[in-house]
PDB file of C-alpha atoms in Angstrom:
ATOM      1  CA  THR A  30     180.057  41.738   3.564  1.00 57.00           C
ATOM      2  CA  GLY A  31     178.489  43.327   0.507  1.00 80.00           C
ATOM      3  CA  ALA A  32     176.268  46.349   0.287  1.00 90.00           C
ATOM      4  CA  VAL A  33     172.530  46.626  -0.113  1.00 93.00           C
ATOM      5  CA  VAL A  34     172.081  49.343  -2.683  1.00 94.00           C
ATOM      6  CA  LEU A  35     168.728  51.119  -2.798  1.00 94.00           C
ATOM      7  CA  GLY A  36     167.831  52.183  -6.289  1.00 92.00           C
ATOM      8  CA  ALA A  37     164.359  53.725  -6.253  1.00 95.00           C
ATOM      9  CA  ALA A  38     162.018  55.772  -4.078  1.00 94.00           C
ATOM     10  CA  ASN A  39     159.858  53.760  -1.690  1.00 91.00           C
ATOM     11  CA  THR A  40     156.978  54.320   0.674  1.00 92.00           C
ATOM     12  CA  TYR A  41     158.218  52.045   3.462  1.00 90.00           C
ATOM     13  CA  THR A  42     157.089  53.505   6.833  1.00 92.00           C
ATOM     14  CA  GLY A  43     158.920  51.342   9.383  1.00 91.00           C
ATOM     15  CA  GLN A  44     162.266  51.734  11.051  1.00 92.00           C
ATOM     16  CA  THR A  45     165.407  50.796   9.108  1.00 93.00           C
ATOM     17  CA  TYR A  46     167.940  48.700  11.007  1.00 94.00           C
ATOM     18  CA  ILE A  47     171.573  48.501   9.923  1.00 94.00           C
ATOM     19  CA  ASN A  48     173.383  45.774  11.825  1.00 92.00           C
ATOM     20  CA  GLY A  49     176.908  45.117  10.616  1.00 88.00           C
ATOM     21  CA  SER A  50     176.253  45.663   6.934  1.00 92.00           C
ATOM     22  CA  VAL A  51     176.252  48.523   4.404  1.00 95.00           C
ATOM     23  CA  LEU A  52     173.065  50.262   3.259  1.00 94.00           C
ATOM     24  CA  SER A  53     173.796  52.527   0.279  1.00 94.00           C
ATOM     25  CA  PHE A  54     171.473  55.217  -1.121  1.00 93.00           C
ATOM     26  CA  ASN A  55     171.823  58.182  -3.485  1.00 93.00           C
ATOM     27  CA  ASN A  56     168.526  59.966  -2.700  1.00 92.00           C
ATOM     28  CA  VAL A  57     166.879  60.377   0.685  1.00 92.00           C
ATOM     29  CA  ASN A  58     163.496  59.259  -0.759  1.00 92.00           C
ATOM     30  CA  GLN A  59     164.977  55.737  -1.086  1.00 93.00           C
ATOM     31  CA  LEU A  60     164.968  55.481   2.761  1.00 92.00           C
ATOM     32  CA  GLY A  61     161.162  55.422   2.990  1.00 91.00           C
ATOM     33  CA  THR A  62     158.747  57.902   4.545  1.00 90.00           C
ATOM     34  CA  ASN A  63     159.392  57.363   8.270  1.00 87.00           C
ATOM     35  CA  ALA A  64     160.164  60.827   9.710  1.00 86.00           C
ATOM     36  CA  THR A  65     160.810  59.994  13.375  1.00 86.00           C
ATOM     37  CA  THR A  66     163.832  60.487  15.636  1.00 87.00           C
ATOM     38  CA  THR A  67     164.632  56.794  15.321  1.00 89.00           C
ATOM     39  CA  ALA A  68     163.877  56.226  11.628  1.00 91.00           C
ATOM     40  CA  ILE A  69     167.325  54.666  11.156  1.00 94.00           C
ATOM     41  CA  VAL A  70     168.822  52.451  13.899  1.00 95.00           C
ATOM     42  CA  MET A  71     172.507  51.624  13.521  1.00 95.00           C
ATOM     43  CA  ASN A  72     174.216  48.838  15.439  1.00 94.00           C
ATOM     44  CA  GLY A  73     177.567  48.205  13.819  1.00 93.00           C
ATOM     45  CA  GLY A  74     176.761  48.929  10.172  1.00 92.00           C
ATOM     46  CA  THR A  75     177.365  51.651   7.623  1.00 95.00           C
ATOM     47  CA  LEU A  76     174.949  54.109   6.055  1.00 94.00           C
ATOM     48  CA  ARG A  77     176.503  55.180   2.750  1.00 94.00           C
ATOM     49  CA  TYR A  78     175.400  58.196   0.679  1.00 93.00           C
ATOM     50  CA  THR A  79     176.528  58.077  -2.965  1.00 91.00           C
ATOM     51  CA  GLY A  80     174.488  60.894  -4.412  1.00 90.00           C
ATOM     52  CA  THR A  81     175.853  64.116  -5.787  1.00 85.00           C
ATOM     53  CA  GLY A  82     175.916  67.346  -3.825  1.00 81.00           C
ATOM     54  CA  MET A  83     174.665  67.996  -0.321  1.00 79.00           C
ATOM     55  CA  THR A  84     171.517  66.330   1.007  1.00 82.00           C
ATOM     56  CA  SER A  85     169.525  66.352   4.186  1.00 86.00           C
ATOM     57  CA  LEU A  86     167.779  63.463   5.909  1.00 87.00           C
ATOM     58  CA  GLY A  87     165.068  65.943   6.881  1.00 85.00           C
ATOM     59  CA  ALA A  88     163.238  64.719   9.986  1.00 87.00           C
ATOM     60  CA  LYS A  89     164.735  61.194   9.716  1.00 90.00           C
ATOM     61  CA  GLY A  90     166.727  60.679  12.918  1.00 91.00           C
ATOM     62  CA  ILE A  91     169.562  58.215  13.378  1.00 93.00           C
ATOM     63  CA  GLN A  92     169.901  56.218  16.582  1.00 93.00           C
ATOM     64  CA  PHE A  93     173.256  54.601  17.390  1.00 95.00           C
ATOM     65  CA  ASP A  94     173.021  51.444  19.509  1.00 94.00           C
ATOM     66  CA  GLY A  95     175.775  49.614  21.419  1.00 90.00           C
ATOM     67  CA  ASN A  96     177.954  48.702  18.426  1.00 93.00           C
ATOM     68  CA  GLY A  97     177.764  52.182  16.946  1.00 91.00           C
ATOM     69  CA  GLY A  98     177.927  52.678  13.220  1.00 95.00           C
ATOM     70  CA  THR A  99     179.485  54.644  10.392  1.00 93.00           C
ATOM     71  CA  ILE A 100     178.110  57.287   8.099  1.00 93.00           C
ATOM     72  CA  ASP A 101     180.038  57.178   4.794  1.00 92.00           C
ATOM     73  CA  VAL A 102     179.798  59.867   2.105  1.00 90.00           C
ATOM     74  CA  ALA A 103     181.212  58.420  -1.115  1.00 81.00           C
ATOM     75  CA  LEU A 104     181.758  60.093  -4.484  1.00 71.00           C
ATOM     76  CA  GLY A 105     178.503  60.269  -6.451  1.00 62.00           C
ATOM     77  CA  GLY A 106     177.975  57.118  -8.505  1.00 55.00           C
ATOM     78  CA  ALA A 107     180.666  55.191  -6.610  1.00 53.00           C
ATOM     79  CA  GLU A 108     178.511  52.082  -6.026  1.00 52.00           C
TER      80      GLU A 108
END
């Protein structure tokens, strides 16, 4: 029940699935370059933002499947 913490920019172009776990990021460029309406698919997990200040996912859409999901905004540097 730990968290996967992204720590650097990446060029991943596929969908990101969060199924019952925590995916933590502090900069949107860590989520890859997929800019579709279903770039992030949540099914019971948590997407956690730990950066400072406001941020936008841009064109990255989030799809919530049957088990839903949670978007958590933590204090910057909390992970």
